[in-house]
Amino acid sequence: MDLDTARFSFGVLTMSDKGSRGEREDTSGPYLLQTLQDLGYQQKAYAIVPDQVESIQKTLIAWVDDEKVDLIITTGGTGVAPTDVTPEAMVDVIEKDIPGMAEAMRAESLKKTPNAVLSRGRAGIRGKSLIINLPGSEKAARENLAVLLPCLAHALDKIHGGTSDCGV
Ligand SMILES: Nc1ncnc2c1ncn2[C@@H]1O[C@H](COP(=O)(O)OP(=O)(O)OP(=O)(O)O)[C@@H](O)[C@H]1O
Ligand SMILES: Nc1nc2c(c(=O)[nH]1)N[C@H]1C(S)=C(S)[C@@H](COP(=O)(O)O)O[C@H]1N2
């Protein structure tokens, strides 16, 4: 069953202190925007926020509850640095955890770098929206997203109560 990605909207949220202060260009966010657009998903939101739990949660909750964005990809802040708080921000945002997505990204990333274990990124559902945390560098974001791209449309269809076949 060919799942029509154009049915689904998406947003990209970059977590970066330097990026939010204009001290470094966000290249990860635009990369993710272009990649998902090229796959047919409908862009609905993009923002850069500092590595602050409140800022992250306010944006994610608004994009889901008010904007009804179907897919939200975050990049940055998943590591072990003192400023990295994306996973902590997800705790009060997601209603259902999807450990398999985070585990798959780390497992595949381990084939490329031993530092993959440092990403504490999560994936989960709020309402009918799917939120996925990627690391901040463009290389890491690209490599981690690639792991999940094949299942995204099926996941979104199921989250929306669809009947796409799990067997394909
Ligand atoms: N949004 C981004 N766009 C491009 N490169 C990024 C982005 N976020 C991170 N990077 C790259 O990945 C490296 C590690 O990411 P990390 O989150 O530790 O960045 P940081 O600069 O230490 O913190 P912050 O981005 O919050 O200011 C950065 O030094 C930078 O080279
Ligand atoms: N595929 C992949 N995963 C990766 C990396 C990478 O280069 N490629 N970088 C690792 C590193 S060095 C860190 S610090 C963590 C967290 O990155 P973040 O703090 O930018 O979220 O992602 C890890 N996961």
Tab-separated table of C-alpha atoms and ligand atoms in Angstrom:
chain	number	residue	atom	x	y	z
A	1	MET	CA	0.000	0.000	0.000
A	2	ASP	CA	1.507	3.276	-1.108
A	3	LEU	CA	1.014	5.665	1.792
A	4	ASP	CA	0.515	9.252	0.609
A	5	THR	CA	2.945	11.403	2.582
A	6	ALA	CA	1.172	14.565	1.393
A	7	ARG	CA	-1.564	13.710	3.884
A	8	PHE	CA	0.772	14.589	6.710
A	9	SER	CA	2.122	17.947	7.922
A	10	PHE	CA	5.480	18.312	9.633
A	11	GLY	CA	7.525	20.736	11.669
A	12	VAL	CA	11.238	20.980	12.468
A	13	LEU	CA	12.371	22.316	15.823
A	14	THR	CA	16.055	23.101	16.324
A	15	MET	CA	17.329	23.238	19.881
A	16	SER	CA	20.473	25.328	19.987
A	17	ASP	CA	21.677	28.046	22.298
A	18	LYS	CA	24.124	29.398	19.708
A	19	GLY	CA	21.557	29.016	16.947
A	20	SER	CA	18.851	30.842	18.885
A	21	ARG	CA	21.288	33.689	19.530
A	22	GLY	CA	22.254	33.893	15.871
A	23	GLU	CA	25.813	32.883	16.709
A	24	ARG	CA	25.798	29.856	14.424
A	25	GLU	CA	23.800	29.102	11.303
A	26	ASP	CA	21.292	26.295	11.702
A	27	THR	CA	22.087	23.901	8.876
A	28	SER	CA	20.525	20.826	10.481
A	29	GLY	CA	17.037	22.329	10.532
A	30	PRO	CA	16.988	23.382	6.868
A	31	TYR	CA	18.421	20.003	5.883
A	32	LEU	CA	15.554	18.267	7.658
A	33	LEU	CA	12.976	20.636	6.140
A	34	GLN	CA	14.229	19.967	2.623
A	35	THR	CA	14.457	16.201	3.128
A	36	LEU	CA	10.884	15.858	4.373
A	37	GLN	CA	9.525	18.240	1.733
A	38	ASP	CA	11.268	16.198	-0.965
A	39	LEU	CA	9.481	13.131	0.402
A	40	GLY	CA	6.118	14.872	0.005
A	41	TYR	CA	5.340	15.830	3.603
A	42	GLN	CA	3.695	19.249	4.008
A	43	GLN	CA	5.841	21.778	5.923
A	44	LYS	CA	3.824	23.558	8.614
A	45	ALA	CA	6.351	24.812	11.200
A	46	TYR	CA	10.001	25.588	11.794
A	47	ALA	CA	11.698	27.264	14.753
A	48	ILE	CA	14.969	27.520	16.634
A	49	VAL	CA	14.713	27.564	20.434
A	50	PRO	CA	17.367	27.638	23.165
A	51	ASP	CA	18.173	24.518	25.161
A	52	GLN	CA	15.552	25.316	27.811
A	53	VAL	CA	12.896	22.848	28.936
A	54	GLU	CA	10.170	25.506	29.100
A	55	SER	CA	10.882	26.858	25.605
A	56	ILE	CA	10.974	23.380	24.107
A	57	GLN	CA	7.779	22.246	25.834
A	58	LYS	CA	5.851	25.439	24.986
A	59	THR	CA	6.706	25.069	21.301
A	60	LEU	CA	6.016	21.336	21.066
A	61	ILE	CA	2.687	21.613	22.893
A	62	ALA	CA	1.569	24.561	20.730
A	63	TRP	CA	2.533	22.762	17.499
A	64	VAL	CA	0.598	19.665	18.523
A	65	ASP	CA	-2.386	21.047	20.436
A	66	ASP	CA	-2.969	24.271	18.467
A	67	GLU	CA	-1.364	23.724	15.054
A	68	LYS	CA	-2.133	19.979	14.820
A	69	VAL	CA	1.243	19.277	13.213
A	70	ASP	CA	1.329	15.534	12.452
A	71	LEU	CA	5.102	14.962	12.560
A	72	ILE	CA	7.620	16.962	14.577
A	73	ILE	CA	11.312	16.355	14.144
A	74	THR	CA	13.591	17.967	16.723
A	75	THR	CA	17.348	18.309	16.346
A	76	GLY	CA	19.829	18.991	19.137
A	77	GLY	CA	20.112	18.846	22.868
A	78	THR	CA	19.922	15.079	23.208
A	79	GLY	CA	23.445	14.626	24.547
A	80	VAL	CA	25.056	14.567	27.976
A	81	ALA	CA	26.258	18.162	28.134
A	82	PRO	CA	24.840	20.237	31.004
A	83	THR	CA	22.769	22.257	28.529
A	84	ASP	CA	21.286	19.202	26.795
A	85	VAL	CA	17.680	18.889	28.035
A	86	THR	CA	15.597	17.752	25.046
A	87	PRO	CA	14.777	14.302	26.510
A	88	GLU	CA	13.801	15.929	29.818
A	89	ALA	CA	11.496	18.318	27.957
A	90	MET	CA	9.807	15.359	26.233
A	91	VAL	CA	8.752	13.797	29.561
A	92	ASP	CA	5.753	16.106	30.071
A	93	VAL	CA	4.959	16.410	26.363
A	94	ILE	CA	4.587	12.870	25.034
A	95	GLU	CA	1.738	10.617	26.152
A	96	LYS	CA	3.075	7.398	24.620
A	97	ASP	CA	6.759	6.516	24.314
A	98	ILE	CA	8.066	4.709	21.225
A	99	PRO	CA	11.307	3.210	22.556
A	100	GLY	CA	11.879	1.178	19.404
A	101	MET	CA	12.465	4.266	17.300
A	102	ALA	CA	15.112	5.675	19.659
A	103	GLU	CA	16.701	2.258	20.087
A	104	ALA	CA	16.863	1.703	16.333
A	105	MET	CA	18.505	5.072	15.756
A	106	ARG	CA	21.152	4.413	18.397
A	107	ALA	CA	21.789	0.871	17.204
A	108	GLU	CA	22.301	1.967	13.591
A	109	SER	CA	24.341	4.988	14.687
A	110	LEU	CA	26.662	2.764	16.695
A	111	LYS	CA	27.841	1.319	13.384
A	112	LYS	CA	29.135	4.801	12.526
A	113	THR	CA	30.358	6.202	15.841
A	114	PRO	CA	30.840	4.900	19.382
A	115	ASN	CA	29.513	8.286	20.505
A	116	ALA	CA	26.033	7.242	19.389
A	117	VAL	CA	25.376	6.041	22.931
A	118	LEU	CA	25.551	9.666	24.071
A	119	SER	CA	22.308	10.590	22.342
A	120	ARG	CA	19.442	10.318	24.806
A	121	GLY	CA	16.887	11.231	22.171
A	122	ARG	CA	13.346	9.895	22.469
A	123	ALA	CA	10.338	9.369	20.205
A	124	GLY	CA	6.718	9.467	21.237
A	125	ILE	CA	3.134	10.436	20.578
A	126	ARG	CA	1.103	13.386	21.828
A	127	GLY	CA	-2.507	13.337	20.684
A	128	LYS	CA	-2.231	12.316	17.047
A	129	SER	CA	1.254	13.763	16.562
A	130	LEU	CA	4.552	11.935	16.335
A	131	ILE	CA	7.593	13.661	17.890
A	132	ILE	CA	11.101	12.377	17.199
A	133	ASN	CA	14.347	13.684	18.732
A	134	LEU	CA	17.481	13.704	16.571
A	135	PRO	CA	20.994	14.829	17.578
A	136	GLY	CA	22.061	18.338	16.648
A	137	SER	CA	24.822	18.043	14.075
A	138	GLU	CA	23.681	17.829	10.455
A	139	LYS	CA	25.616	14.589	10.010
A	140	ALA	CA	24.015	13.016	13.086
A	141	ALA	CA	20.553	14.298	12.185
A	142	ARG	CA	20.869	12.914	8.652
A	143	GLU	CA	22.130	9.530	9.810
A	144	ASN	CA	19.489	9.120	12.503
A	145	LEU	CA	16.582	10.282	10.352
A	146	ALA	CA	17.579	7.835	7.637
A	147	VAL	CA	16.881	4.996	10.067
A	148	LEU	CA	13.239	6.017	10.529
A	149	LEU	CA	12.284	7.419	7.112
A	150	PRO	CA	11.052	4.012	5.831
A	151	CYS	CA	8.513	3.650	8.656
A	152	LEU	CA	7.303	7.256	9.080
A	153	ALA	CA	4.271	7.207	6.775
A	154	HIS	CA	3.119	3.870	8.204
A	155	ALA	CA	3.569	5.131	11.772
A	156	LEU	CA	1.614	8.315	11.036
A	157	ASP	CA	-1.158	6.340	9.336
A	158	LYS	CA	-1.496	4.054	12.370
A	159	ILE	CA	-1.418	6.985	14.811
A	160	HIS	CA	-4.320	8.456	12.820
A	161	GLY	CA	-6.233	5.174	13.154
A	162	GLY	CA	-5.377	4.016	9.656
A	163	THR	CA	-5.260	0.427	8.501
A	164	SER	CA	-1.998	0.324	6.544
A	165	ASP	CA	-0.586	-3.184	6.566
A	166	CYS	CA	2.190	-3.760	9.133
A	167	GLY	CA	3.459	-6.657	7.136
A	168	VAL	CA	4.928	-4.706	4.228
B	1	LIG	N1	21.474	23.183	14.339
B	1	LIG	C1	22.736	22.915	13.976
B	1	LIG	N2	23.156	23.187	12.712
B	1	LIG	C2	24.427	22.910	12.347
B	1	LIG	N3	25.346	22.353	13.135
B	1	LIG	C3	24.973	22.054	14.400
B	1	LIG	C4	23.661	22.322	14.882
B	1	LIG	N4	23.585	21.900	16.187
B	1	LIG	C5	24.801	21.375	16.472
B	1	LIG	N5	25.621	21.479	15.418
B	1	LIG	C6	27.021	20.991	15.348
B	1	LIG	O1	27.129	19.866	16.236
B	1	LIG	C7	28.107	20.147	17.253
B	1	LIG	C8	27.649	19.553	18.571
B	1	LIG	O2	26.297	19.977	18.844
B	1	LIG	P1	25.952	20.678	20.239
B	1	LIG	O3	24.496	20.527	20.495
B	1	LIG	O4	26.899	20.174	21.298
B	1	LIG	O5	26.236	22.217	19.848
B	1	LIG	P2	26.725	23.371	20.807
B	1	LIG	O6	27.198	24.420	19.869
B	1	LIG	O7	27.660	22.859	21.829
B	1	LIG	O8	25.440	23.859	21.596
B	1	LIG	P3	24.251	24.799	21.030
B	1	LIG	O9	23.997	24.349	19.613
B	1	LIG	O10	23.106	24.505	21.967
B	1	LIG	O11	24.745	26.200	21.146
B	1	LIG	C9	28.204	21.672	17.292
B	1	LIG	O12	29.470	22.096	17.764
B	1	LIG	C10	27.996	22.035	15.833
B	1	LIG	O13	29.227	21.868	15.110
B	2	LIG	N1	24.406	8.705	13.631
B	2	LIG	C1	25.032	9.505	14.526
B	2	LIG	N2	24.565	9.569	15.784
B	2	LIG	C2	25.190	10.359	16.682
B	2	LIG	C3	26.310	11.147	16.312
B	2	LIG	C4	26.766	11.052	14.978
B	2	LIG	O1	27.729	11.714	14.568
B	2	LIG	N3	26.102	10.229	14.117
B	2	LIG	N4	26.883	11.981	17.284
B	2	LIG	C5	26.816	11.508	18.648
B	2	LIG	C6	27.292	12.554	19.598
B	2	LIG	S1	28.971	12.988	19.470
B	2	LIG	C7	26.502	13.141	20.531
B	2	LIG	S2	27.161	14.249	21.666
B	2	LIG	C8	25.063	12.775	20.625
B	2	LIG	C9	24.116	13.888	21.064
B	2	LIG	O2	24.155	14.962	20.159
B	2	LIG	P1	23.332	16.313	20.472
B	2	LIG	O3	23.788	16.741	21.863
B	2	LIG	O4	23.726	17.264	19.404
B	2	LIG	O5	21.886	15.972	20.501
B	2	LIG	O6	24.630	12.260	19.349
B	2	LIG	C10	25.375	11.118	19.015
B	2	LIG	N5	24.720	10.385	17.950
